[in-house]
Short mmCIF file of C-alpha atoms (C1' of nucleotides) in Angstrom, two decimals:
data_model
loop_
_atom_site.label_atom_id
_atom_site.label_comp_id
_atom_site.label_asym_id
_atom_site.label_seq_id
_atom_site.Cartn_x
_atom_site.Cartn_y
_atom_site.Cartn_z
CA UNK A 1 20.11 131.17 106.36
CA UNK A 2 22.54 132.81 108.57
CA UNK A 3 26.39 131.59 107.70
CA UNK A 4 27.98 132.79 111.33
CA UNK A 5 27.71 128.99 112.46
CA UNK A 6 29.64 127.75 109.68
CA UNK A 7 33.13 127.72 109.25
CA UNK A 8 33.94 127.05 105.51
CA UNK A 9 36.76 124.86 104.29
CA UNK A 10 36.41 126.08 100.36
CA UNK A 11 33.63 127.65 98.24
CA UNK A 12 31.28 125.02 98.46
CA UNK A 13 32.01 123.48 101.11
CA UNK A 14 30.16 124.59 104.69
CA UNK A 15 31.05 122.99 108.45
CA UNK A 16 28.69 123.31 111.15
CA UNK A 17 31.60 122.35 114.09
CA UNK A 18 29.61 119.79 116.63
CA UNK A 19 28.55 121.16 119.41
CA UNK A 20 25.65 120.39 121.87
CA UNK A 21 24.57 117.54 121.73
CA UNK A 22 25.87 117.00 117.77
CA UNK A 23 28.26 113.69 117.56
CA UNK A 24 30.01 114.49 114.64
CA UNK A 25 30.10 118.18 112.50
CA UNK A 26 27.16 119.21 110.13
CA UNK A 27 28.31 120.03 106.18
CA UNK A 28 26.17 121.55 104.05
CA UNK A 29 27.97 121.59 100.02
CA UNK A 30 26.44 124.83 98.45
CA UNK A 31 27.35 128.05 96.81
CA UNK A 32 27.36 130.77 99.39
CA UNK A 33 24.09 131.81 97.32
CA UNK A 34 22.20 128.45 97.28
CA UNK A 35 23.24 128.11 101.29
CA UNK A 36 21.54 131.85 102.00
CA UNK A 37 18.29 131.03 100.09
CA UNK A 38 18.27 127.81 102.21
CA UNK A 39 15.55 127.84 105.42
CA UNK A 40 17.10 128.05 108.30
CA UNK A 41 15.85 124.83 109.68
CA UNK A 42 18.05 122.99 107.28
CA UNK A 43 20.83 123.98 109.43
CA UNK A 44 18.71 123.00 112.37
CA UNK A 45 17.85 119.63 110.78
CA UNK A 46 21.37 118.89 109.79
CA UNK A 47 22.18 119.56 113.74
CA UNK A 48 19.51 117.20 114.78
CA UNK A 49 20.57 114.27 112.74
CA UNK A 50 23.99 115.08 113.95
CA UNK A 51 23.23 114.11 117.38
CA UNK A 52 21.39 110.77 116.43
CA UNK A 53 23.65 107.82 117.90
CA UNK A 54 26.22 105.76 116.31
CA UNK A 55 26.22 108.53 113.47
CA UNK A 56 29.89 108.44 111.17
CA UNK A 57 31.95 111.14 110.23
CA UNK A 58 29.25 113.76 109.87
CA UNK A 59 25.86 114.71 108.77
CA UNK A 60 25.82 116.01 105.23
CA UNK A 61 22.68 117.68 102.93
CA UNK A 62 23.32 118.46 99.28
CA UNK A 63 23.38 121.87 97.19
CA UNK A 64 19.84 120.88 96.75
CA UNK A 65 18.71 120.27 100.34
CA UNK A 66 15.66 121.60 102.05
CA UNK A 67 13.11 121.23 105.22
CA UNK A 68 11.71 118.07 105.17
CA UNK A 69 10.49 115.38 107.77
CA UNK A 70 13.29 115.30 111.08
CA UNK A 71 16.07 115.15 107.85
CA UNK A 72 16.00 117.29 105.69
CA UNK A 73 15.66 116.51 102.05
CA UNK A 74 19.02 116.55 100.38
CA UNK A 75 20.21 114.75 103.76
CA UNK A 76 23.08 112.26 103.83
CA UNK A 77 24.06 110.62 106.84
CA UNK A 78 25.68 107.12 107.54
CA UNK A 79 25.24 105.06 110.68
CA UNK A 80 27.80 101.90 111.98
CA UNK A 81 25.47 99.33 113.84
CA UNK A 82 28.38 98.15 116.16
CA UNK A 83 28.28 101.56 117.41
CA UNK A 84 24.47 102.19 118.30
CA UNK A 85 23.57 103.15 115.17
CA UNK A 86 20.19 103.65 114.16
CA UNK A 87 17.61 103.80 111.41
CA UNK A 88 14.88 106.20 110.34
CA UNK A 89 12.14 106.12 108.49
CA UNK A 90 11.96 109.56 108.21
CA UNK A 91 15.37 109.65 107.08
CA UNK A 92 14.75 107.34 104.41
CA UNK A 93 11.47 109.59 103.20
CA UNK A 94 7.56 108.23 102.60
CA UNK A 95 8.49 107.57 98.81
CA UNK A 96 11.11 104.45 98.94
CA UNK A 97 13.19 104.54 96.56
CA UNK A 98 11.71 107.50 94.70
CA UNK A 99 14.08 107.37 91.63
CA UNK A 100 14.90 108.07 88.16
CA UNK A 101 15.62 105.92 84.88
CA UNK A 102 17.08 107.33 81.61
CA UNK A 103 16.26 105.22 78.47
CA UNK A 104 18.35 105.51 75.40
CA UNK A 105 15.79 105.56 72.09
CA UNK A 106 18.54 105.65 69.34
CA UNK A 107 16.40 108.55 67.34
CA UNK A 108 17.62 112.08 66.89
CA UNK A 109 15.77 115.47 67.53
CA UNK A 110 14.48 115.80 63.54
CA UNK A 111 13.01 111.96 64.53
CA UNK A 112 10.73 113.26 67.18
CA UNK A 113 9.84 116.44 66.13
CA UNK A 114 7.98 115.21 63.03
CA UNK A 115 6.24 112.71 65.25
CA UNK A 116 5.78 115.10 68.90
CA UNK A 117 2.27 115.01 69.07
CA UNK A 118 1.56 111.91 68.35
CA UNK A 119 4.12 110.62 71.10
CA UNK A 120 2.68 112.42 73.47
CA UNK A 121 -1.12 111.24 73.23
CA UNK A 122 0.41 107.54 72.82
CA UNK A 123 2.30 107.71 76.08
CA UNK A 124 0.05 109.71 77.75
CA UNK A 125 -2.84 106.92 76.43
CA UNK A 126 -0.45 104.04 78.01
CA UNK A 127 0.82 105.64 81.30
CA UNK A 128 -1.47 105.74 84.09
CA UNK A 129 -0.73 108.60 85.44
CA UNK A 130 -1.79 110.75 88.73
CA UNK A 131 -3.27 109.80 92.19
CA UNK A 132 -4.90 106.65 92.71
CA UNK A 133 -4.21 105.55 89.18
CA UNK A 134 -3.95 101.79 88.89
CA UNK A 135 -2.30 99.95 85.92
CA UNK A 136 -2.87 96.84 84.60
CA UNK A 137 -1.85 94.70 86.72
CA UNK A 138 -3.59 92.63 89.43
CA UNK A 139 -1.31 90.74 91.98
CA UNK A 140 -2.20 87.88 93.97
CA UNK A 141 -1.10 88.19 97.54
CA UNK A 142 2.19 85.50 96.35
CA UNK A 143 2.52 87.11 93.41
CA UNK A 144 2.81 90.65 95.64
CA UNK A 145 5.34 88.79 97.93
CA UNK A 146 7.18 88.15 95.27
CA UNK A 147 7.56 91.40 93.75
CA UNK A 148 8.96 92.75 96.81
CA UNK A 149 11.58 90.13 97.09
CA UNK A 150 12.50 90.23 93.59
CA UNK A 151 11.84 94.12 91.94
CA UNK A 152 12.99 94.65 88.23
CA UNK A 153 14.07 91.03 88.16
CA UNK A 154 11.11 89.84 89.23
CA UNK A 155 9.86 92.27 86.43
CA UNK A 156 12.10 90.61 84.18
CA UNK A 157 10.95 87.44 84.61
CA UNK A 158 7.02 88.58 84.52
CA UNK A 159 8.02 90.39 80.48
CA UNK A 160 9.22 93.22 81.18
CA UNK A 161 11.70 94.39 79.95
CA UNK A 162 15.18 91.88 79.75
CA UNK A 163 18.00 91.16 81.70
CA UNK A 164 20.21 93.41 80.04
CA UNK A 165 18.13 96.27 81.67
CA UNK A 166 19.59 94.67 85.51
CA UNK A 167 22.64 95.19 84.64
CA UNK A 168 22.13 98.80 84.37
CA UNK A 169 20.03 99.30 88.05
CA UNK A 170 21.37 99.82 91.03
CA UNK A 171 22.17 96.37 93.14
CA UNK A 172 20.98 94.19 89.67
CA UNK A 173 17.71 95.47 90.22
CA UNK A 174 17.11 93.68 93.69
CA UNK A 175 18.23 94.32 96.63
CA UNK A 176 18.86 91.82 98.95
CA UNK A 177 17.05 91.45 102.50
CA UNK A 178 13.75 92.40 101.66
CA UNK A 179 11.18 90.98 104.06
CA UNK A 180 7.64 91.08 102.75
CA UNK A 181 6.41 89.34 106.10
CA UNK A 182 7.41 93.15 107.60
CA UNK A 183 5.05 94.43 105.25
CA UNK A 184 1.41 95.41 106.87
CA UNK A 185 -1.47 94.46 104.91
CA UNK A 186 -2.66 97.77 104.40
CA UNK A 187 0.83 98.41 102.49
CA UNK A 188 0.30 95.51 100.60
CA UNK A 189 -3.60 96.36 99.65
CA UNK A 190 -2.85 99.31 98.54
CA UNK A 191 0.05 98.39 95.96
CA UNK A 192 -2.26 95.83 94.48
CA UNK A 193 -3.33 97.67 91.60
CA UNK A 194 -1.06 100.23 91.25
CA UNK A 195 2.27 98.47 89.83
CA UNK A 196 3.20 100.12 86.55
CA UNK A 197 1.80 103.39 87.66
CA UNK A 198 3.72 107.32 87.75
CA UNK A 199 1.66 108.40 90.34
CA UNK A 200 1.55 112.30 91.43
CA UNK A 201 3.22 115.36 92.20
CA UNK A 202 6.60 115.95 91.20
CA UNK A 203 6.31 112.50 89.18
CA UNK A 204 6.56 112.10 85.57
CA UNK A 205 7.64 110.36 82.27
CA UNK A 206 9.64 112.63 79.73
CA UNK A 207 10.88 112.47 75.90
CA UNK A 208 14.12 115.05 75.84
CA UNK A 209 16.72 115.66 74.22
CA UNK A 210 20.25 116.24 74.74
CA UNK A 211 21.06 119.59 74.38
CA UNK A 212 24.49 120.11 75.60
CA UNK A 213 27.72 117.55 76.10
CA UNK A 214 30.21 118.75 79.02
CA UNK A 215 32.30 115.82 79.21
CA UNK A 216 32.82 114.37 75.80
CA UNK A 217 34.22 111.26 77.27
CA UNK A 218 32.16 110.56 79.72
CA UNK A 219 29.47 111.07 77.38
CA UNK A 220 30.38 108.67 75.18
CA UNK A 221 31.12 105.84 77.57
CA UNK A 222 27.25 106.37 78.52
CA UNK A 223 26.05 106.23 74.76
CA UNK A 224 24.97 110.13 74.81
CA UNK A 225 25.87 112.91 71.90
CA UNK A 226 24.35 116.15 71.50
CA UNK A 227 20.63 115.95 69.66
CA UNK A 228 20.14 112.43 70.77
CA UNK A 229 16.56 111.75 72.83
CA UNK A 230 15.99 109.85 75.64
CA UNK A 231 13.49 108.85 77.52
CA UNK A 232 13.39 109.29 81.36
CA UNK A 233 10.96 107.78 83.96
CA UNK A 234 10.55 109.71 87.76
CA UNK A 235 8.89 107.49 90.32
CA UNK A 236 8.29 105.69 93.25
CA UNK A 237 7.35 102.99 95.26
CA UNK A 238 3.60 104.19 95.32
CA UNK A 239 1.14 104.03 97.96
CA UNK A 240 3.34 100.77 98.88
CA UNK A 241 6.14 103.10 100.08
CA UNK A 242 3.87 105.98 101.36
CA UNK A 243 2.03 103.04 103.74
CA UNK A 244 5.42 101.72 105.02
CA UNK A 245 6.72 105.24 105.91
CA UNK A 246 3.42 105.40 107.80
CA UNK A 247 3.17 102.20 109.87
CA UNK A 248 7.03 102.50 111.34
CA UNK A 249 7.19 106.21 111.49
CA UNK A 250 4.81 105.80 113.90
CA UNK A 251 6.02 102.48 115.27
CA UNK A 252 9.54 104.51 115.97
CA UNK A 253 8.23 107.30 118.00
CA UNK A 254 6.35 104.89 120.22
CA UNK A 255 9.68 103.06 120.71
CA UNK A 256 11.21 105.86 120.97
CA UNK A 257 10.75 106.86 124.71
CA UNK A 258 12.29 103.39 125.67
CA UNK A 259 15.58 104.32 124.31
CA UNK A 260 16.71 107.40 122.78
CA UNK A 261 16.38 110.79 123.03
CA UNK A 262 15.46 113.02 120.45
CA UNK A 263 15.78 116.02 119.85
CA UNK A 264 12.88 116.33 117.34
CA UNK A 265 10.19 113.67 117.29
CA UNK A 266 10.23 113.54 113.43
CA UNK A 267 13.71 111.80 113.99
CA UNK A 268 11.95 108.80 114.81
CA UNK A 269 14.41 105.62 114.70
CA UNK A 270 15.11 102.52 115.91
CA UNK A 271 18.83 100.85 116.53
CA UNK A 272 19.72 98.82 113.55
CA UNK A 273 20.45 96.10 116.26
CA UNK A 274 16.36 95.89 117.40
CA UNK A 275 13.53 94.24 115.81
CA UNK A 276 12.44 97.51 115.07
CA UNK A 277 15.15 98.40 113.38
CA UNK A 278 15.79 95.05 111.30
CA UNK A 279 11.93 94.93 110.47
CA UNK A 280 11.85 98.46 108.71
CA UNK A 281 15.21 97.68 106.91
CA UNK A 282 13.17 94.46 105.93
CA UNK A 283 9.80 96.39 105.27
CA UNK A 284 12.34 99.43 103.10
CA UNK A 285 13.78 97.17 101.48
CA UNK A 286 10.92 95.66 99.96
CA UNK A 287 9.84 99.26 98.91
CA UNK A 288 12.97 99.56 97.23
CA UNK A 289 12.06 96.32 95.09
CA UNK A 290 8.83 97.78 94.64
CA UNK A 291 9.94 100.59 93.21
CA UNK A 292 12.56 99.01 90.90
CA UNK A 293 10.12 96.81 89.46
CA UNK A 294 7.46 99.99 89.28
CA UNK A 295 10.07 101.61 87.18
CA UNK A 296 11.05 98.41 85.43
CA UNK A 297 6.90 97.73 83.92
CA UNK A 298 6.74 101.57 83.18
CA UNK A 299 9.63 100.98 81.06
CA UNK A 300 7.81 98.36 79.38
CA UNK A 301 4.85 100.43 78.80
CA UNK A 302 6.92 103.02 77.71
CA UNK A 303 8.46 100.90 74.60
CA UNK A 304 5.27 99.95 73.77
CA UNK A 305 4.24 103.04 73.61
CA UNK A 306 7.18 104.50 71.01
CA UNK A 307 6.80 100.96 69.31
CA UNK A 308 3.62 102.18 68.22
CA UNK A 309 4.71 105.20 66.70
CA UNK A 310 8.73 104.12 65.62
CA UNK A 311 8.06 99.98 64.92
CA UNK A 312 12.08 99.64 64.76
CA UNK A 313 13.03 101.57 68.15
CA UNK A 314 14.56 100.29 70.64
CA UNK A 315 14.80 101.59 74.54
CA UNK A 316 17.92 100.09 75.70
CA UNK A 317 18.14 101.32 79.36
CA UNK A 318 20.75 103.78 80.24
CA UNK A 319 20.83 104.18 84.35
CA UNK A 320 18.48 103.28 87.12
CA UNK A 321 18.73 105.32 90.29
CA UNK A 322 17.35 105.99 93.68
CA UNK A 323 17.03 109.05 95.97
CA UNK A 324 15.22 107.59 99.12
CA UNK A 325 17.18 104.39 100.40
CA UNK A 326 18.81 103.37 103.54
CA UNK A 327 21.58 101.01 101.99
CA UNK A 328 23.91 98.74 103.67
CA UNK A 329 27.40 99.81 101.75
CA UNK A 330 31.48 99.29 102.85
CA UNK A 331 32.89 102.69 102.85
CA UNK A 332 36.46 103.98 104.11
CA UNK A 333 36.45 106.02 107.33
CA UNK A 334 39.65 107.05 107.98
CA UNK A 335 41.89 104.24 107.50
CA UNK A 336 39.51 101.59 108.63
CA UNK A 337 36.77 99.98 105.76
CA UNK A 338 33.76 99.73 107.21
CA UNK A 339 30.08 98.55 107.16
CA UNK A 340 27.74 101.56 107.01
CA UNK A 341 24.05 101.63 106.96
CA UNK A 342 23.80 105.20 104.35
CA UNK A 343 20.65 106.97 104.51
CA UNK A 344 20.18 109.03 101.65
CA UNK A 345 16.57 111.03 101.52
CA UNK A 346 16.64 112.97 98.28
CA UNK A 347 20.27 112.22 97.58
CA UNK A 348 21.38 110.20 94.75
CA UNK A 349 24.26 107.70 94.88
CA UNK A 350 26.96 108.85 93.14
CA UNK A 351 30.13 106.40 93.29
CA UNK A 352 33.32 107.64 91.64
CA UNK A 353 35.45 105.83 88.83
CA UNK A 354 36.43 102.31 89.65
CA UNK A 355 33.77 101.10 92.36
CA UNK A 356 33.45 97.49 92.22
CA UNK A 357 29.57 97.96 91.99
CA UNK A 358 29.47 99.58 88.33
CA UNK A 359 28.93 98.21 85.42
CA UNK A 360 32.10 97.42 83.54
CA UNK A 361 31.60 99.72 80.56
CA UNK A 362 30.69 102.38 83.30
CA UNK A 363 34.00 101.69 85.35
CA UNK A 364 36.04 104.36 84.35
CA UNK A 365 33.51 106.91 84.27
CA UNK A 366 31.68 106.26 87.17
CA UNK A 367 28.26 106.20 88.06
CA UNK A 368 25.88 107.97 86.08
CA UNK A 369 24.02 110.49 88.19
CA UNK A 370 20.42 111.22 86.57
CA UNK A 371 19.35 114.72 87.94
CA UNK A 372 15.51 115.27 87.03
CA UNK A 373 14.85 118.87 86.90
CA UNK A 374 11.63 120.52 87.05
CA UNK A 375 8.48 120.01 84.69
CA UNK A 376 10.00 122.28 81.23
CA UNK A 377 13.39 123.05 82.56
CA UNK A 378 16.85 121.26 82.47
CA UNK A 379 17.53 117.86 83.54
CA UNK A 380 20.83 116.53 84.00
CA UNK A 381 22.86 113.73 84.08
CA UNK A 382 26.10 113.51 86.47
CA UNK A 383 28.95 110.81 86.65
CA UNK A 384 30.09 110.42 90.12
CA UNK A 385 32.89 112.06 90.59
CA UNK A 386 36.30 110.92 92.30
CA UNK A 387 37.02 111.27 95.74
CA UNK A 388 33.23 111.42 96.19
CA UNK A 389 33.10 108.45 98.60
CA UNK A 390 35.50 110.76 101.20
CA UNK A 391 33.07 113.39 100.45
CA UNK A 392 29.46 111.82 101.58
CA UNK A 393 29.63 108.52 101.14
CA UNK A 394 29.46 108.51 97.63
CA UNK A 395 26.30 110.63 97.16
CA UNK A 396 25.03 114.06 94.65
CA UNK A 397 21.94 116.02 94.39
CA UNK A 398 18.85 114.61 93.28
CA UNK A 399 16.92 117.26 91.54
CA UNK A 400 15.95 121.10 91.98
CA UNK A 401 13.94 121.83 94.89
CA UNK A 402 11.27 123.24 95.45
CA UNK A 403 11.32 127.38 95.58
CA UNK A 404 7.80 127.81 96.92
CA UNK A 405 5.07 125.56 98.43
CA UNK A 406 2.86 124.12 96.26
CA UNK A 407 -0.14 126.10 98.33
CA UNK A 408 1.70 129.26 96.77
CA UNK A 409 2.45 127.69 93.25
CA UNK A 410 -1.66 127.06 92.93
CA UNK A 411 -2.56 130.88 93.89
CA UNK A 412 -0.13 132.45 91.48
CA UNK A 413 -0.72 130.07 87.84
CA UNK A 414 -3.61 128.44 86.68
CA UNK A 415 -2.53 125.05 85.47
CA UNK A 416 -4.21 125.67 81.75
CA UNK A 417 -1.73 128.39 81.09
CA UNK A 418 1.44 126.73 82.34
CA UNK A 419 0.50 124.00 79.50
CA UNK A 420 -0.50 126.45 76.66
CA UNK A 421 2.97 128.43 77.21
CA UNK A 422 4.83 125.43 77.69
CA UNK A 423 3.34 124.30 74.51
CA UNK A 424 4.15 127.55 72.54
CA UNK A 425 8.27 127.07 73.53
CA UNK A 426 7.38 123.13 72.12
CA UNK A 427 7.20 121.34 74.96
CA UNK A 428 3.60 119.28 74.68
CA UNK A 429 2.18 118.25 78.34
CA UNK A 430 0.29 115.74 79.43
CA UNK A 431 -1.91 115.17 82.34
CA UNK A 432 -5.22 114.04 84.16
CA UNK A 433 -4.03 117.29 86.33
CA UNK A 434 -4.50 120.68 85.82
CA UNK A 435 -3.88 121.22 89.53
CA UNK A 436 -0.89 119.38 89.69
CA UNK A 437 0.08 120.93 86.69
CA UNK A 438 -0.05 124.35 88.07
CA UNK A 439 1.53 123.14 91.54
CA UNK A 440 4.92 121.78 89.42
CA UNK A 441 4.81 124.97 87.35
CA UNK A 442 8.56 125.47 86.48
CA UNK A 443 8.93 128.21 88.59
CA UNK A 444 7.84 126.78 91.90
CA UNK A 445 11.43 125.58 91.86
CA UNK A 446 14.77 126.57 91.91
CA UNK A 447 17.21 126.72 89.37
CA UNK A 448 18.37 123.33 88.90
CA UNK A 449 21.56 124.40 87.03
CA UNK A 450 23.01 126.22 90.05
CA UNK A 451 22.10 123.27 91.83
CA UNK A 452 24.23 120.97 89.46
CA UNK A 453 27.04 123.73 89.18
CA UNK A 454 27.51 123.61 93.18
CA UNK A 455 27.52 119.85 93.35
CA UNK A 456 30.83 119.80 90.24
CA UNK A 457 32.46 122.38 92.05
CA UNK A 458 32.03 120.97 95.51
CA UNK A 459 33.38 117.37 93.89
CA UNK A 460 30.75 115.40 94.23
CA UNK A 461 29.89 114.63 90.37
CA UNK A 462 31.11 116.08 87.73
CA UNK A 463 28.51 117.38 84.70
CA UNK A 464 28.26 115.24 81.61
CA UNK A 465 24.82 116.32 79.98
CA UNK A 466 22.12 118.40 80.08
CA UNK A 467 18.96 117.35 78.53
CA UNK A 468 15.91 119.43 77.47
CA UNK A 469 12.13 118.11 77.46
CA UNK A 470 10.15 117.68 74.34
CA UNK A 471 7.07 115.86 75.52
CA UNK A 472 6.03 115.40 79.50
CA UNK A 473 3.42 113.29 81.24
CA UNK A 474 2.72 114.10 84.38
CA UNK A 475 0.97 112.71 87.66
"C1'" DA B 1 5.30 111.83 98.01
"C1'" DT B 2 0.10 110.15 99.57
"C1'" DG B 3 -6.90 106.21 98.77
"C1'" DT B 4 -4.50 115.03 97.78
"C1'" DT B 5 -6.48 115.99 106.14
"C1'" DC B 6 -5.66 110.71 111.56
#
DNA sequence: ATGTTC
């Protein structure tokens, strides 16, 4: 994009001044390089949300940030409902609560490597995996309701998985608020079968290994050394999410003529203080359960799966979080504290050392930050760095980004190849998908270490380790 | 991302 709007205020750090009808500035955090290779309608979208009412201190995107629905993906932006505020479905994104989860396994590389093949076909046997898959699970309209109250600790309490894994999500594994009754039917039908499920696209469940250690101590307050594996989980709330997105997206921009205007109708909202507005924080925030306790029975699946082929393992979990929330969170403005409603679409949260909502052990390191990278490149994990809260609300990347549309990806690889060359570097795929296969080939996105680079130097998290896949399956 | 195009 062109950088004449910007005014920078260091090397990674971009400010689009308000002006127009903006409220508060635009700030994109980037290398100069990762900011020209981003579309210009990031800017735009950036200056859109900008303008939205009762917006605070300014609209942010992420080194990773680009065009998505009204916000743009990487978008950050936190709203005060005494002020006007408002929430967006489209700033929250059709996958609620689209997340990661990293699993500790307690085996080494030499472990795995002996046993690859077999790991894969078990996990890929015990995944479902890809669109429309359905698990095996079959809930009862109550027993629906109460997943979406309760997520991973309703998970818990259904076997699976314990309650040492809460303490390691995100809000306990529940967060609070959650209104099923804001839930349409439709939503609700089409979750019914598909709990414990990865779903498509971009989704997956990998075995990797650590490759590299940046911060040693960091490292070791999260349980990670070099040539340890892991196992992590990417996924979402399912066609549970997908259907929510749907219904008040399209409730909002009927609403919308009533009271505020837009500048895009893909910026959809409603004030926090309407019914609109408190029945999609309801209806979100039961797709956030959903998704917690999607992750949670995947996790489940996933230790049964390694059970099988290492009877002693264990898959204590390291780090549960989400990329597509709208959370209610106290943050500092100024010299004021106050209570923000942070929409983060394809952001992760990333609080620094000492925030009351970590996990003791993770205190003093701050939060992990679980960065999944493409199918057969680098993923990363983060710890939120200090200062990060004056930054964008305590938020990071989320991932690489996509370099080319997946239209583009399918004319230029056959999926069949990307598998047999993965395979040849050792990395053993998985999926009911040659398609999607070919559409996540690892070159259909950008380079997630420049990504990862630009969000330590910017301040927003600071690297800890990177981890290389051994086995993938994917939606 | 998605009962892969309301």
């Amino acid at each position: 994009m062109e950088l004449a709007k910007f005014r920078q205020r260091g090397p990674f750090e971009w400010v689009m001044p308000a002006t127009g009808r903006m409220r508060v500035p635009g700030v994109i955090y980037a290398s100069r390089d990762l900011i020209e290779a981003m579309d210009e309608k990031v800017a735009e979208q950036v200056a859109n949300v900008a303008s939205l009412p009762g917006i605070v201190g300014a609209s942010y995107a992420m080194p990773d940030a680009h065009w998505g629905y009204g916000f743009p993906i990487g978008g950050v932006a936190a709203f005060d409902a005494d002020e006007g505020g408002v929430v967006s479905a489209g700033g929250v994104g059709f996958d609620i609560s689209c997340g990661v989860r990293t699993l500790h396994t307690g085996l080494k590389l030499a472990d795995v490597e002996a046993a690859k093949a077999r790991l894969a076909d078990v996990l890929y046997a015990r995944i479902p995996a890809g669109i429309g898959s359905t698990g095996a699970l079959r809930l009862s309209a109550a027993g629906l309701d109460a997943m979406l109250h309760g997520g991973a600790r309703w998970a818990v309490k259904e076997g699976y998985g314990s309650e040492a894994d809460l303490a390691r999500i995100e809000e306990s594994g529940c967060v609070a608020g959650a209104d099923p009754s804001a839930v349409s039917d439709m939503a609700k039908k089409r979750q019914r079968d598909e709990m414990g499920t990865l779903g498509s696209g971009n989704h997956y469940l990998e075995v990797q290994v650590v490759e590299a250690v940046f911060d040693t101590a960091i490292a070791q307050a999260y349980g990670l050394a070099v040539g340890d594996v892991v196992v992590s989980i990417h996924c979402g709330s399912r066609g549970l999410g997908h259907q929510i997105g749907t219904d008040y997206l399209r409730e909002m921009v009927i609403a919308a003529p009533a009271g505020i205007a837009l500048p895009d109708r893909e910026l959809a909202c409603a004030p926090l203080k309407s019914k609109l507005g408190q029945r999609y924080l309801g209806a979100m925030r039961a797709g956030i359960n959903c998704a917690l306790a999607n992750r949670q029975i995947l996790t489940h699946l996933a230790r049964a799966a390694f059970a099988d082929v290492f009877p002693r393992v264990r898959l204590p979990l390291l780090y549960d979080v989400s990329h597509n929330t709208c959370k209610e969170e106290m943050h500092r403005v100024g010299e004021e504290r106050r209570r923000l409603f942070v929409h983060r679409k394809g952001a992760t949260r990333a609080f620094g050392p000492g925030h009351a909502e970590l996990p003791r052990e993770f205190r003093e390191a701050g939060q992990p930050v679980l960065i999944g990278g493409s199918m057969g490149t680098a993923s990363w994990i983060l710890a939120g760095a200090a200062g990060t809260e004056e930054r964008a609300f305590g938020s990071a990347c989320h991932g690489a980004g996509r370099a080319m549309s997946r239209h583009e990806a399918l004319r230029r690889w056959h999926g069949r190849n990307v598998v047999d060359e993965l395979a040849a570097r050792g990395i053993l795929i998985r999926s009911p998908s040659f398609r999607g296969v070919a559409e996540e080939a690892p070159l259909a996105y950008k380079d997630v270490g420049a990504v990862v680079e630009a969000a330590e130097q910017a301040g927003l998290a600071v690297k800890v380790a990177r981890l290389k896949p051994l086995v993938c399956v994917k939606g």
